Amino acid sequence: GGAGNDRMNGGAGNDRMDGGAGNDRMNGGAGNDTMNGGAGNDRMDGGAGNDRMSGGAGNDTMSGGAGNDTMNGGAGNDRMSGGAGNDRMNGGAGNDRMDGGAGNDRMDGGAGNDRMDGGAGNDRMNGGAGNDTMNGGAGNDRMDGGAGNDRMDGGAGNDTMNGGAGNDTMNGGAGNDRMDGGAGNDRMSGGAGNDTMNGGAGDDIMNGGAGNDIMNGGAGNDTMDGGAGNDIMNGGAGDDRMDGGAGDDIMNGGAGDDVMFGGAGNDTMDGGAGDDIMFGGAGNDTLNGGAGNDILVGGAGDDILLGGAGDDLFIYQVGDGNDFVNGGGGHWLDTISLGDGAGGSLGALGSDWTVELSRGSVVAEGDDSLTLSDNAAGQIHFSDGSTMEFTNIERIEW
């Protein structure tokens, strides 16, 4: 083409076009064509065939058409449309936009804030440096955000998302998706399906949605919402907050002062090291405080509450069910609280409850408390017919 704004039409056959300097327009037509735009804001239409396009410097527009096309944007804010076929797009430097269309496409954004739309097919997207936006569309897609605050939407299919460094946002959509946040404060939404989320370092927010999801918070103060399904949540290091939602959930707080809500279902909760607060919710739950001064609330259902090491508090309301409470052996001050306004006595039925000791003795009796000897055991019988069995408890208050 040389210098100037050139127009080239390839026609049938395998054509080669070199635009040179200027804002050039190239139409490849049928065949496997090669187009080099050179400097300038060029427009290239590959047509049918397996075409290769290089934009060079400038803000270029490339349309692959039918076939397995390769597009290299070069420097500038480029736009690439793959069309039908398994296409490869390299954005280069600049804020590029890539539309894969039908087929299993590969997109590399390069430096800049890029936008990639995979369309139908199993697509692979690499954002590179910059704050990138990736939409997988239908298919089992893979997205790598690279450095920057990236946004990824998996769409339908079993998608894999790697956030890389930065504060990333990931939406899995329908399908069994895997999300790795990497470093940064990431936000992940699994959507429908059995999803796996790894927060990595940072204060991450995870929402599992429908399905049996696995969430690993990693280092940082993470927030996890399991949604519907039987979910597994691992908080890792940090002060984490977990809400199991509906389903039989498993929650492990790890190190830190964690807050856990079991929600509906038969949940299993382990606080780990730290001063944890645990609410079982509806269902027959098992709560293990671990090391630290923990607060355990079983809620409705026949629950098992284990305090572990530390001065633990067990809160019970009349009507919560038949619970078993173990404060943990050793020289701790473990306390059962029977709720506001409850009344009762030792050895005789009170207005709400009565205590029977099978081990230990009453050290002191106050208006609203009983102080017991170390590691006392026994039962509390409630007026609604339910019973709490307890062991290794030093105080009962109301």
mmCIF file of C-alpha atoms in Angstrom:
data_model
loop_
_atom_site.group_PDB
_atom_site.id
_atom_site.type_symbol
_atom_site.label_atom_id
_atom_site.label_comp_id
_atom_site.label_asym_id
_atom_site.label_seq_id
_atom_site.Cartn_x
_atom_site.Cartn_y
_atom_site.Cartn_z
ATOM 1 C CA GLY A 1 0.000 0.000 0.000
ATOM 2 C CA GLY A 2 2.723 2.482 0.826
ATOM 3 C CA ALA A 3 2.020 5.833 2.446
ATOM 4 C CA GLY A 4 -1.601 6.961 2.352
ATOM 5 C CA ASN A 5 -5.043 5.591 3.036
ATOM 6 C CA ASP A 6 -5.284 2.472 0.883
ATOM 7 C CA ARG A 7 -8.137 0.117 0.006
ATOM 8 C CA MET A 8 -7.362 -3.459 -0.962
ATOM 9 C CA ASN A 9 -9.718 -6.245 -2.066
ATOM 10 C CA GLY A 10 -8.280 -9.744 -2.147
ATOM 11 C CA GLY A 11 -10.953 -11.751 -3.927
ATOM 12 C CA ALA A 12 -10.704 -15.556 -4.163
ATOM 13 C CA GLY A 13 -7.350 -17.108 -3.259
ATOM 14 C CA ASN A 14 -4.668 -16.781 -0.627
ATOM 15 C CA ASP A 15 -3.828 -13.093 -0.676
ATOM 16 C CA ARG A 16 -1.189 -10.968 1.030
ATOM 17 C CA MET A 17 -1.772 -7.305 1.756
ATOM 18 C CA ASP A 18 0.595 -4.750 3.298
ATOM 19 C CA GLY A 19 -0.998 -1.448 4.108
ATOM 20 C CA GLY A 20 2.056 0.566 5.101
ATOM 21 C CA ALA A 21 1.514 3.970 6.681
ATOM 22 C CA GLY A 22 -2.011 5.358 6.623
ATOM 23 C CA ASN A 23 -5.537 4.364 7.547
ATOM 24 C CA ASP A 24 -6.033 1.357 5.303
ATOM 25 C CA ARG A 25 -8.980 -0.912 4.513
ATOM 26 C CA MET A 26 -8.460 -4.516 3.483
ATOM 27 C CA ASN A 27 -11.009 -7.117 2.405
ATOM 28 C CA GLY A 28 -9.517 -10.579 2.105
ATOM 29 C CA GLY A 29 -12.463 -12.405 0.569
ATOM 30 C CA ALA A 30 -12.301 -16.178 0.223
ATOM 31 C CA GLY A 31 -8.970 -17.863 0.976
ATOM 32 C CA ASN A 32 -6.288 -17.933 3.638
ATOM 33 C CA ASP A 33 -5.179 -14.326 3.602
ATOM 34 C CA THR A 34 -2.370 -12.394 5.307
ATOM 35 C CA MET A 35 -2.886 -8.724 6.132
ATOM 36 C CA ASN A 36 -0.399 -6.290 7.661
ATOM 37 C CA GLY A 37 -1.883 -2.948 8.492
ATOM 38 C CA GLY A 38 1.258 -1.062 9.428
ATOM 39 C CA ALA A 39 1.006 2.351 11.049
ATOM 40 C CA GLY A 40 -2.454 3.918 11.120
ATOM 41 C CA ASN A 41 -6.004 3.086 12.092
ATOM 42 C CA ASP A 42 -6.683 0.137 9.813
ATOM 43 C CA ARG A 43 -9.745 -1.986 9.093
ATOM 44 C CA MET A 44 -9.405 -5.607 8.018
ATOM 45 C CA ASP A 45 -12.105 -8.062 6.967
ATOM 46 C CA GLY A 46 -10.789 -11.578 6.528
ATOM 47 C CA GLY A 47 -13.838 -13.192 4.961
ATOM 48 C CA ALA A 48 -13.929 -16.963 4.574
ATOM 49 C CA GLY A 49 -10.684 -18.828 5.268
ATOM 50 C CA ASN A 50 -7.975 -19.084 7.894
ATOM 51 C CA ASP A 51 -6.670 -15.546 7.892
ATOM 52 C CA ARG A 52 -3.800 -13.802 9.656
ATOM 53 C CA MET A 53 -4.032 -10.118 10.512
ATOM 54 C CA SER A 54 -1.475 -7.790 12.095
ATOM 55 C CA GLY A 55 -2.689 -4.338 12.938
ATOM 56 C CA GLY A 56 0.573 -2.623 13.798
ATOM 57 C CA ALA A 57 0.519 0.748 15.523
ATOM 58 C CA GLY A 58 -2.885 2.432 15.622
ATOM 59 C CA ASN A 59 -6.466 1.753 16.626
ATOM 60 C CA ASP A 60 -7.322 -1.132 14.323
ATOM 61 C CA THR A 61 -10.539 -3.055 13.615
ATOM 62 C CA MET A 62 -10.343 -6.697 12.539
ATOM 63 C CA SER A 63 -13.131 -9.070 11.523
ATOM 64 C CA GLY A 64 -12.091 -12.674 11.022
ATOM 65 C CA GLY A 65 -15.231 -14.088 9.435
ATOM 66 C CA ALA A 66 -15.545 -17.834 8.946
ATOM 67 C CA GLY A 67 -12.356 -19.820 9.606
ATOM 68 C CA ASN A 68 -9.635 -20.186 12.207
ATOM 69 C CA ASP A 69 -8.133 -16.725 12.245
ATOM 70 C CA THR A 70 -5.135 -15.143 14.005
ATOM 71 C CA MET A 71 -5.211 -11.459 14.916
ATOM 72 C CA ASN A 72 -2.412 -9.362 16.397
ATOM 73 C CA GLY A 73 -3.498 -5.908 17.384
ATOM 74 C CA GLY A 74 -0.149 -4.331 18.189
ATOM 75 C CA ALA A 75 -0.008 -0.956 19.891
ATOM 76 C CA GLY A 76 -3.302 0.917 20.098
ATOM 77 C CA ASN A 77 -6.897 0.412 21.165
ATOM 78 C CA ASP A 78 -7.923 -2.389 18.827
ATOM 79 C CA ARG A 79 -11.204 -4.189 18.174
ATOM 80 C CA MET A 80 -11.264 -7.806 17.030
ATOM 81 C CA SER A 81 -14.208 -9.995 16.040
ATOM 82 C CA GLY A 82 -13.407 -13.645 15.468
ATOM 83 C CA GLY A 83 -16.643 -14.877 13.929
ATOM 84 C CA ALA A 84 -17.093 -18.600 13.371
ATOM 85 C CA GLY A 85 -14.007 -20.750 13.951
ATOM 86 C CA ASN A 86 -11.293 -21.311 16.528
ATOM 87 C CA ASP A 87 -9.633 -17.922 16.569
ATOM 88 C CA ARG A 88 -6.587 -16.480 18.313
ATOM 89 C CA MET A 89 -6.416 -12.824 19.269
ATOM 90 C CA ASN A 90 -3.495 -10.892 20.739
ATOM 91 C CA GLY A 91 -4.381 -7.401 21.793
ATOM 92 C CA GLY A 92 -0.942 -6.008 22.519
ATOM 93 C CA ALA A 93 -0.563 -2.663 24.253
ATOM 94 C CA GLY A 94 -3.747 -0.624 24.553
ATOM 95 C CA ASN A 95 -7.338 -0.958 25.693
ATOM 96 C CA ASP A 96 -8.580 -3.655 23.339
ATOM 97 C CA ARG A 97 -11.948 -5.301 22.719
ATOM 98 C CA MET A 98 -12.211 -8.892 21.531
ATOM 99 C CA ASP A 99 -15.314 -10.837 20.491
ATOM 100 C CA GLY A 100 -14.612 -14.513 19.984
ATOM 101 C CA GLY A 101 -17.896 -15.561 18.402
ATOM 102 C CA ALA A 102 -18.552 -19.242 17.810
ATOM 103 C CA GLY A 103 -15.624 -21.608 18.338
ATOM 104 C CA ASN A 104 -12.928 -22.381 20.872
ATOM 105 C CA ASP A 105 -11.088 -19.087 20.920
ATOM 106 C CA ARG A 106 -7.949 -17.848 22.644
ATOM 107 C CA MET A 107 -7.558 -14.221 23.636
ATOM 108 C CA ASP A 108 -4.544 -12.445 25.107
ATOM 109 C CA GLY A 109 -5.231 -8.908 26.161
ATOM 110 C CA GLY A 110 -1.705 -7.711 26.817
ATOM 111 C CA ALA A 111 -1.144 -4.411 28.586
ATOM 112 C CA GLY A 112 -4.204 -2.217 29.000
ATOM 113 C CA ASN A 113 -7.782 -2.394 30.227
ATOM 114 C CA ASP A 114 -9.203 -4.985 27.853
ATOM 115 C CA ARG A 115 -12.675 -6.428 27.270
ATOM 116 C CA MET A 116 -13.111 -9.989 26.045
ATOM 117 C CA ASP A 117 -16.328 -11.778 25.070
ATOM 118 C CA GLY A 118 -15.826 -15.463 24.425
ATOM 119 C CA GLY A 119 -19.198 -16.281 22.904
ATOM 120 C CA ALA A 120 -20.059 -19.910 22.250
ATOM 121 C CA GLY A 121 -17.267 -22.451 22.706
ATOM 122 C CA ASN A 122 -14.581 -23.398 25.191
ATOM 123 C CA ASP A 123 -12.557 -20.209 25.273
ATOM 124 C CA ARG A 124 -9.329 -19.184 26.971
ATOM 125 C CA MET A 125 -8.705 -15.603 27.995
ATOM 126 C CA ASN A 126 -5.583 -13.976 29.428
ATOM 127 C CA GLY A 127 -6.091 -10.448 30.599
ATOM 128 C CA GLY A 128 -2.487 -9.451 31.164
ATOM 129 C CA ALA A 129 -1.693 -6.219 32.959
ATOM 130 C CA GLY A 130 -4.634 -3.875 33.447
ATOM 131 C CA ASN A 131 -8.201 -3.881 34.722
ATOM 132 C CA ASP A 132 -9.796 -6.366 32.344
ATOM 133 C CA THR A 133 -13.382 -7.540 31.769
ATOM 134 C CA MET A 134 -13.990 -11.094 30.560
ATOM 135 C CA ASN A 135 -17.297 -12.719 29.601
ATOM 136 C CA GLY A 136 -17.015 -16.420 28.917
ATOM 137 C CA GLY A 137 -20.440 -17.047 27.426
ATOM 138 C CA ALA A 138 -21.541 -20.607 26.740
ATOM 139 C CA GLY A 139 -18.873 -23.290 27.104
ATOM 140 C CA ASN A 140 -16.200 -24.426 29.531
ATOM 141 C CA ASP A 141 -14.024 -21.339 29.635
ATOM 142 C CA ARG A 142 -10.736 -20.462 31.311
ATOM 143 C CA MET A 143 -9.920 -16.931 32.374
ATOM 144 C CA ASP A 144 -6.656 -15.577 33.762
ATOM 145 C CA GLY A 145 -6.917 -12.017 34.948
ATOM 146 C CA GLY A 146 -3.264 -11.227 35.485
ATOM 147 C CA ALA A 147 -2.301 -8.063 37.312
ATOM 148 C CA GLY A 148 -5.086 -5.557 37.876
ATOM 149 C CA ASN A 149 -8.623 -5.382 39.213
ATOM 150 C CA ASP A 150 -10.386 -7.741 36.828
ATOM 151 C CA ARG A 151 -14.008 -8.749 36.313
ATOM 152 C CA MET A 152 -14.897 -12.230 35.063
ATOM 153 C CA ASP A 153 -18.307 -13.667 34.164
ATOM 154 C CA GLY A 154 -18.205 -17.351 33.343
ATOM 155 C CA GLY A 155 -21.676 -17.767 31.873
ATOM 156 C CA ALA A 156 -23.011 -21.253 31.239
ATOM 157 C CA GLY A 157 -20.482 -24.083 31.518
ATOM 158 C CA ASN A 158 -17.822 -25.377 33.878
ATOM 159 C CA ASP A 159 -15.475 -22.421 34.003
ATOM 160 C CA THR A 160 -12.062 -21.813 35.597
ATOM 161 C CA MET A 161 -11.089 -18.330 36.736
ATOM 162 C CA ASN A 162 -7.747 -17.126 38.080
ATOM 163 C CA GLY A 163 -7.818 -13.596 39.361
ATOM 164 C CA GLY A 164 -4.119 -13.009 39.860
ATOM 165 C CA ALA A 165 -2.943 -9.924 41.697
ATOM 166 C CA GLY A 166 -5.596 -7.282 42.301
ATOM 167 C CA ASN A 167 -9.108 -6.917 43.686
ATOM 168 C CA ASP A 168 -11.038 -9.152 41.311
ATOM 169 C CA THR A 169 -14.748 -9.889 40.830
ATOM 170 C CA MET A 170 -15.797 -13.335 39.579
ATOM 171 C CA ASN A 171 -19.274 -14.586 38.683
ATOM 172 C CA GLY A 172 -19.421 -18.270 37.861
ATOM 173 C CA GLY A 173 -22.931 -18.494 36.439
ATOM 174 C CA ALA A 174 -24.467 -21.886 35.738
ATOM 175 C CA GLY A 175 -22.067 -24.832 35.933
ATOM 176 C CA ASN A 176 -19.456 -26.308 38.241
ATOM 177 C CA ASP A 177 -16.942 -23.488 38.362
ATOM 178 C CA ARG A 178 -13.526 -23.020 39.970
ATOM 179 C CA MET A 179 -12.326 -19.620 41.111
ATOM 180 C CA ASP A 180 -8.902 -18.673 42.462
ATOM 181 C CA GLY A 181 -8.734 -15.120 43.675
ATOM 182 C CA GLY A 182 -5.001 -14.776 44.180
ATOM 183 C CA ALA A 183 -3.639 -11.797 46.062
ATOM 184 C CA GLY A 184 -6.111 -9.008 46.731
ATOM 185 C CA ASN A 185 -9.578 -8.446 48.158
ATOM 186 C CA ASP A 186 -11.653 -10.553 45.782
ATOM 187 C CA ARG A 187 -15.388 -11.071 45.378
ATOM 188 C CA MET A 188 -16.714 -14.409 44.083
ATOM 189 C CA SER A 189 -20.248 -15.550 43.252
ATOM 190 C CA GLY A 190 -20.622 -19.184 42.309
ATOM 191 C CA GLY A 191 -24.162 -19.200 40.946
ATOM 192 C CA ALA A 192 -25.883 -22.494 40.223
ATOM 193 C CA GLY A 193 -23.637 -25.561 40.374
ATOM 194 C CA ASN A 194 -21.074 -27.199 42.628
ATOM 195 C CA ASP A 195 -18.392 -24.535 42.752
ATOM 196 C CA THR A 196 -14.919 -24.325 44.313
ATOM 197 C CA MET A 197 -13.579 -20.966 45.469
ATOM 198 C CA ASN A 198 -10.099 -20.179 46.757
ATOM 199 C CA GLY A 199 -9.747 -16.699 48.112
ATOM 200 C CA GLY A 200 -5.994 -16.520 48.535
ATOM 201 C CA ALA A 201 -4.423 -13.646 50.431
ATOM 202 C CA GLY A 202 -6.752 -10.738 51.151
ATOM 203 C CA ASP A 203 -10.171 -10.008 52.635
ATOM 204 C CA ASP A 204 -12.390 -11.960 50.257
ATOM 205 C CA ILE A 205 -16.173 -12.228 49.868
ATOM 206 C CA MET A 206 -17.622 -15.522 48.588
ATOM 207 C CA ASN A 207 -21.216 -16.424 47.776
ATOM 208 C CA GLY A 208 -21.757 -20.033 46.793
ATOM 209 C CA GLY A 209 -25.323 -19.845 45.496
ATOM 210 C CA ALA A 210 -27.206 -23.041 44.732
ATOM 211 C CA GLY A 211 -25.159 -26.249 44.835
ATOM 212 C CA ASN A 212 -22.679 -28.063 47.046
ATOM 213 C CA ASP A 213 -19.841 -25.569 47.152
ATOM 214 C CA ILE A 214 -16.318 -25.565 48.605
ATOM 215 C CA MET A 215 -14.873 -22.284 49.848
ATOM 216 C CA ASN A 216 -11.323 -21.751 51.070
ATOM 217 C CA GLY A 217 -10.738 -18.300 52.444
ATOM 218 C CA GLY A 218 -6.977 -18.353 52.835
ATOM 219 C CA ALA A 219 -5.214 -15.575 54.697
ATOM 220 C CA GLY A 220 -7.336 -12.537 55.500
ATOM 221 C CA ASN A 221 -10.678 -11.640 57.049
ATOM 222 C CA ASP A 222 -13.049 -13.441 54.708
ATOM 223 C CA THR A 223 -16.846 -13.496 54.394
ATOM 224 C CA MET A 224 -18.547 -16.648 53.089
ATOM 225 C CA ASP A 225 -22.202 -17.362 52.302
ATOM 226 C CA GLY A 226 -22.896 -20.931 51.297
ATOM 227 C CA GLY A 227 -26.432 -20.488 50.007
ATOM 228 C CA ALA A 228 -28.500 -23.563 49.235
ATOM 229 C CA GLY A 229 -26.661 -26.890 49.289
ATOM 230 C CA ASN A 230 -24.291 -28.893 51.470
ATOM 231 C CA ASP A 231 -21.292 -26.601 51.565
ATOM 232 C CA ILE A 232 -17.750 -26.841 52.959
ATOM 233 C CA MET A 233 -16.112 -23.650 54.215
ATOM 234 C CA ASN A 234 -12.541 -23.248 55.427
ATOM 235 C CA GLY A 235 -11.751 -19.838 56.803
ATOM 236 C CA GLY A 236 -7.993 -20.092 57.125
ATOM 237 C CA ALA A 237 -6.021 -17.467 59.001
ATOM 238 C CA GLY A 238 -7.972 -14.334 59.865
ATOM 239 C CA ASP A 239 -11.220 -13.239 61.495
ATOM 240 C CA ASP A 240 -13.750 -14.860 59.179
ATOM 241 C CA ARG A 241 -17.544 -14.748 58.930
ATOM 242 C CA MET A 242 -19.406 -17.793 57.584
ATOM 243 C CA ASP A 243 -23.090 -18.337 56.856
ATOM 244 C CA GLY A 244 -23.975 -21.854 55.822
ATOM 245 C CA GLY A 245 -27.487 -21.159 54.571
ATOM 246 C CA ALA A 246 -29.749 -24.094 53.779
ATOM 247 C CA GLY A 247 -28.146 -27.542 53.791
ATOM 248 C CA ASP A 248 -25.891 -29.719 55.924
ATOM 249 C CA ASP A 249 -22.769 -27.584 55.977
ATOM 250 C CA ILE A 250 -19.226 -28.084 57.294
ATOM 251 C CA MET A 251 -17.382 -25.004 58.550
ATOM 252 C CA ASN A 252 -13.810 -24.734 59.770
ATOM 253 C CA GLY A 253 -12.856 -21.356 61.121
ATOM 254 C CA GLY A 254 -9.112 -21.833 61.383
ATOM 255 C CA ALA A 255 -6.965 -19.363 63.273
ATOM 256 C CA GLY A 256 -8.685 -16.123 64.219
ATOM 257 C CA ASP A 257 -11.811 -14.828 65.926
ATOM 258 C CA ASP A 258 -14.498 -16.246 63.663
ATOM 259 C CA VAL A 259 -18.291 -15.848 63.521
ATOM 260 C CA MET A 260 -20.298 -18.774 62.116
ATOM 261 C CA PHE A 261 -23.989 -19.183 61.330
ATOM 262 C CA GLY A 262 -25.099 -22.693 60.459
ATOM 263 C CA GLY A 263 -28.564 -21.823 59.173
ATOM 264 C CA ALA A 264 -31.042 -24.559 58.324
ATOM 265 C CA GLY A 265 -29.682 -28.099 58.247
ATOM 266 C CA ASN A 266 -27.526 -30.421 60.325
ATOM 267 C CA ASP A 267 -24.286 -28.480 60.398
ATOM 268 C CA THR A 268 -20.787 -29.277 61.692
ATOM 269 C CA MET A 269 -18.735 -26.323 62.880
ATOM 270 C CA ASP A 270 -15.170 -26.112 64.192
ATOM 271 C CA GLY A 271 -13.956 -22.757 65.405
ATOM 272 C CA GLY A 272 -10.259 -23.551 65.596
ATOM 273 C CA ALA A 273 -7.902 -21.290 67.511
ATOM 274 C CA GLY A 274 -9.357 -17.952 68.556
ATOM 275 C CA ASP A 275 -12.342 -16.485 70.375
ATOM 276 C CA ASP A 276 -15.166 -17.697 68.147
ATOM 277 C CA ILE A 277 -18.927 -17.092 68.103
ATOM 278 C CA MET A 278 -21.002 -19.951 66.695
ATOM 279 C CA PHE A 279 -24.746 -20.154 65.989
ATOM 280 C CA GLY A 280 -26.059 -23.551 64.956
ATOM 281 C CA GLY A 281 -29.491 -22.442 63.761
ATOM 282 C CA ALA A 282 -32.220 -24.945 62.938
ATOM 283 C CA GLY A 283 -31.157 -28.586 62.785
ATOM 284 C CA ASN A 284 -29.144 -31.086 64.786
ATOM 285 C CA ASP A 285 -25.784 -29.357 64.806
ATOM 286 C CA THR A 286 -22.319 -30.097 66.197
ATOM 287 C CA LEU A 287 -20.333 -27.074 67.366
ATOM 288 C CA ASN A 288 -16.696 -27.333 68.475
ATOM 289 C CA GLY A 289 -15.192 -24.132 69.762
ATOM 290 C CA GLY A 290 -11.574 -25.275 69.845
ATOM 291 C CA ALA A 291 -8.940 -23.256 71.665
ATOM 292 C CA GLY A 292 -10.085 -19.850 72.872
ATOM 293 C CA ASN A 293 -12.905 -18.223 74.810
ATOM 294 C CA ASP A 294 -15.857 -19.158 72.621
ATOM 295 C CA ILE A 295 -19.604 -18.484 72.584
ATOM 296 C CA LEU A 296 -21.743 -21.395 71.358
ATOM 297 C CA VAL A 297 -25.477 -21.152 70.606
ATOM 298 C CA GLY A 298 -27.035 -24.375 69.396
ATOM 299 C CA GLY A 299 -30.435 -23.001 68.427
ATOM 300 C CA ALA A 300 -33.387 -25.214 67.540
ATOM 301 C CA GLY A 301 -32.616 -28.925 67.310
ATOM 302 C CA ASP A 302 -30.744 -31.557 69.303
ATOM 303 C CA ASP A 303 -27.232 -30.145 69.285
ATOM 304 C CA ILE A 304 -23.776 -31.177 70.502
ATOM 305 C CA LEU A 305 -21.741 -28.274 71.885
ATOM 306 C CA LEU A 306 -18.040 -28.755 72.646
ATOM 307 C CA GLY A 307 -16.136 -25.885 74.178
ATOM 308 C CA GLY A 308 -12.565 -27.131 74.055
ATOM 309 C CA ALA A 309 -9.795 -25.206 75.793
ATOM 310 C CA GLY A 310 -10.748 -21.801 77.166
ATOM 311 C CA ASP A 311 -13.485 -20.091 79.174
ATOM 312 C CA ASP A 312 -16.538 -20.859 77.046
ATOM 313 C CA LEU A 313 -20.156 -19.673 77.183
ATOM 314 C CA PHE A 314 -23.064 -21.895 76.098
ATOM 315 C CA ILE A 315 -26.371 -20.087 75.513
ATOM 316 C CA TYR A 316 -29.650 -22.024 75.627
ATOM 317 C CA GLN A 317 -33.272 -20.892 75.337
ATOM 318 C CA VAL A 318 -36.167 -23.035 76.541
ATOM 319 C CA GLY A 319 -37.468 -24.860 73.484
ATOM 320 C CA ASP A 320 -34.086 -25.218 71.778
ATOM 321 C CA GLY A 321 -34.136 -29.035 72.060
ATOM 322 C CA ASN A 322 -32.192 -31.814 73.783
ATOM 323 C CA ASP A 323 -28.576 -30.640 73.802
ATOM 324 C CA PHE A 324 -25.297 -32.114 75.016
ATOM 325 C CA VAL A 325 -22.729 -29.653 76.375
ATOM 326 C CA ASN A 326 -19.063 -30.377 77.174
ATOM 327 C CA GLY A 327 -17.128 -27.405 78.442
ATOM 328 C CA GLY A 328 -13.759 -29.119 78.118
ATOM 329 C CA GLY A 329 -11.682 -30.593 80.910
ATOM 330 C CA GLY A 330 -9.133 -28.515 82.760
ATOM 331 C CA HIS A 331 -9.129 -25.434 84.943
ATOM 332 C CA TRP A 332 -11.467 -23.309 82.838
ATOM 333 C CA LEU A 333 -14.578 -21.330 83.728
ATOM 334 C CA ASP A 334 -17.227 -22.754 81.399
ATOM 335 C CA THR A 335 -20.731 -21.333 81.732
ATOM 336 C CA ILE A 336 -24.230 -22.346 80.646
ATOM 337 C CA SER A 337 -26.611 -19.390 80.234
ATOM 338 C CA LEU A 338 -30.304 -20.310 80.254
ATOM 339 C CA GLY A 339 -31.574 -17.117 78.680
ATOM 340 C CA ASP A 340 -33.250 -13.967 79.946
ATOM 341 C CA GLY A 341 -36.029 -14.368 82.454
ATOM 342 C CA ALA A 342 -35.684 -18.128 82.978
ATOM 343 C CA GLY A 343 -36.359 -19.342 86.493
ATOM 344 C CA GLY A 344 -35.480 -22.623 88.164
ATOM 345 C CA SER A 345 -33.846 -24.330 91.102
ATOM 346 C CA LEU A 346 -31.437 -27.057 92.178
ATOM 347 C CA GLY A 347 -33.102 -30.427 92.738
ATOM 348 C CA ALA A 348 -36.726 -29.288 92.359
ATOM 349 C CA LEU A 349 -38.745 -28.185 89.342
ATOM 350 C CA GLY A 350 -38.795 -24.421 89.036
ATOM 351 C CA SER A 351 -40.857 -22.337 86.660
ATOM 352 C CA ASP A 352 -38.713 -23.321 83.680
ATOM 353 C CA TRP A 353 -36.028 -25.848 84.656
ATOM 354 C CA THR A 354 -34.369 -27.951 87.354
ATOM 355 C CA VAL A 355 -30.734 -29.058 87.747
ATOM 356 C CA GLU A 356 -29.543 -32.504 88.819
ATOM 357 C CA LEU A 357 -25.809 -33.014 89.435
ATOM 358 C CA SER A 358 -24.177 -36.377 88.777
ATOM 359 C CA ARG A 359 -20.642 -35.129 89.496
ATOM 360 C CA GLY A 360 -19.384 -32.225 91.543
ATOM 361 C CA SER A 361 -21.229 -29.905 93.876
ATOM 362 C CA VAL A 362 -22.655 -26.404 94.221
ATOM 363 C CA VAL A 363 -20.031 -24.017 95.562
ATOM 364 C CA ALA A 364 -22.267 -20.941 95.749
ATOM 365 C CA GLU A 365 -25.881 -20.126 94.888
ATOM 366 C CA GLY A 366 -26.925 -16.600 93.887
ATOM 367 C CA ASP A 367 -30.140 -14.959 92.737
ATOM 368 C CA ASP A 368 -29.328 -15.617 89.084
ATOM 369 C CA SER A 369 -26.474 -18.125 89.094
ATOM 370 C CA LEU A 370 -25.067 -21.373 90.437
ATOM 371 C CA THR A 371 -21.308 -21.709 90.899
ATOM 372 C CA LEU A 372 -20.211 -25.338 90.607
ATOM 373 C CA SER A 373 -17.032 -27.197 91.441
ATOM 374 C CA ASP A 374 -14.524 -27.764 88.643
ATOM 375 C CA ASN A 375 -15.706 -30.000 85.797
ATOM 376 C CA ALA A 376 -19.163 -30.644 87.237
ATOM 377 C CA ALA A 377 -21.628 -32.822 85.323
ATOM 378 C CA GLY A 378 -25.353 -33.442 85.338
ATOM 379 C CA GLN A 379 -28.627 -32.685 83.611
ATOM 380 C CA ILE A 380 -30.987 -29.750 83.281
ATOM 381 C CA HIS A 381 -34.647 -30.700 82.822
ATOM 382 C CA PHE A 382 -36.893 -28.101 81.201
ATOM 383 C CA SER A 383 -40.622 -27.580 81.627
ATOM 384 C CA ASP A 384 -41.270 -28.357 77.937
ATOM 385 C CA GLY A 385 -39.918 -31.896 78.453
ATOM 386 C CA SER A 386 -36.495 -31.369 76.888
ATOM 387 C CA THR A 387 -33.207 -32.145 78.661
ATOM 388 C CA MET A 388 -29.675 -30.797 78.490
ATOM 389 C CA GLU A 389 -26.878 -33.139 79.510
ATOM 390 C CA PHE A 390 -23.699 -31.339 80.527
ATOM 391 C CA THR A 391 -20.172 -32.139 81.667
ATOM 392 C CA ASN A 392 -17.108 -30.081 82.598
ATOM 393 C CA ILE A 393 -19.201 -27.024 83.536
ATOM 394 C CA GLU A 394 -18.359 -24.588 86.367
ATOM 395 C CA ARG A 395 -21.277 -22.123 86.274
ATOM 396 C CA ILE A 396 -24.974 -21.984 85.372
ATOM 397 C CA GLU A 397 -26.631 -18.579 85.040
ATOM 398 C CA TRP A 398 -30.011 -17.233 84.005
#
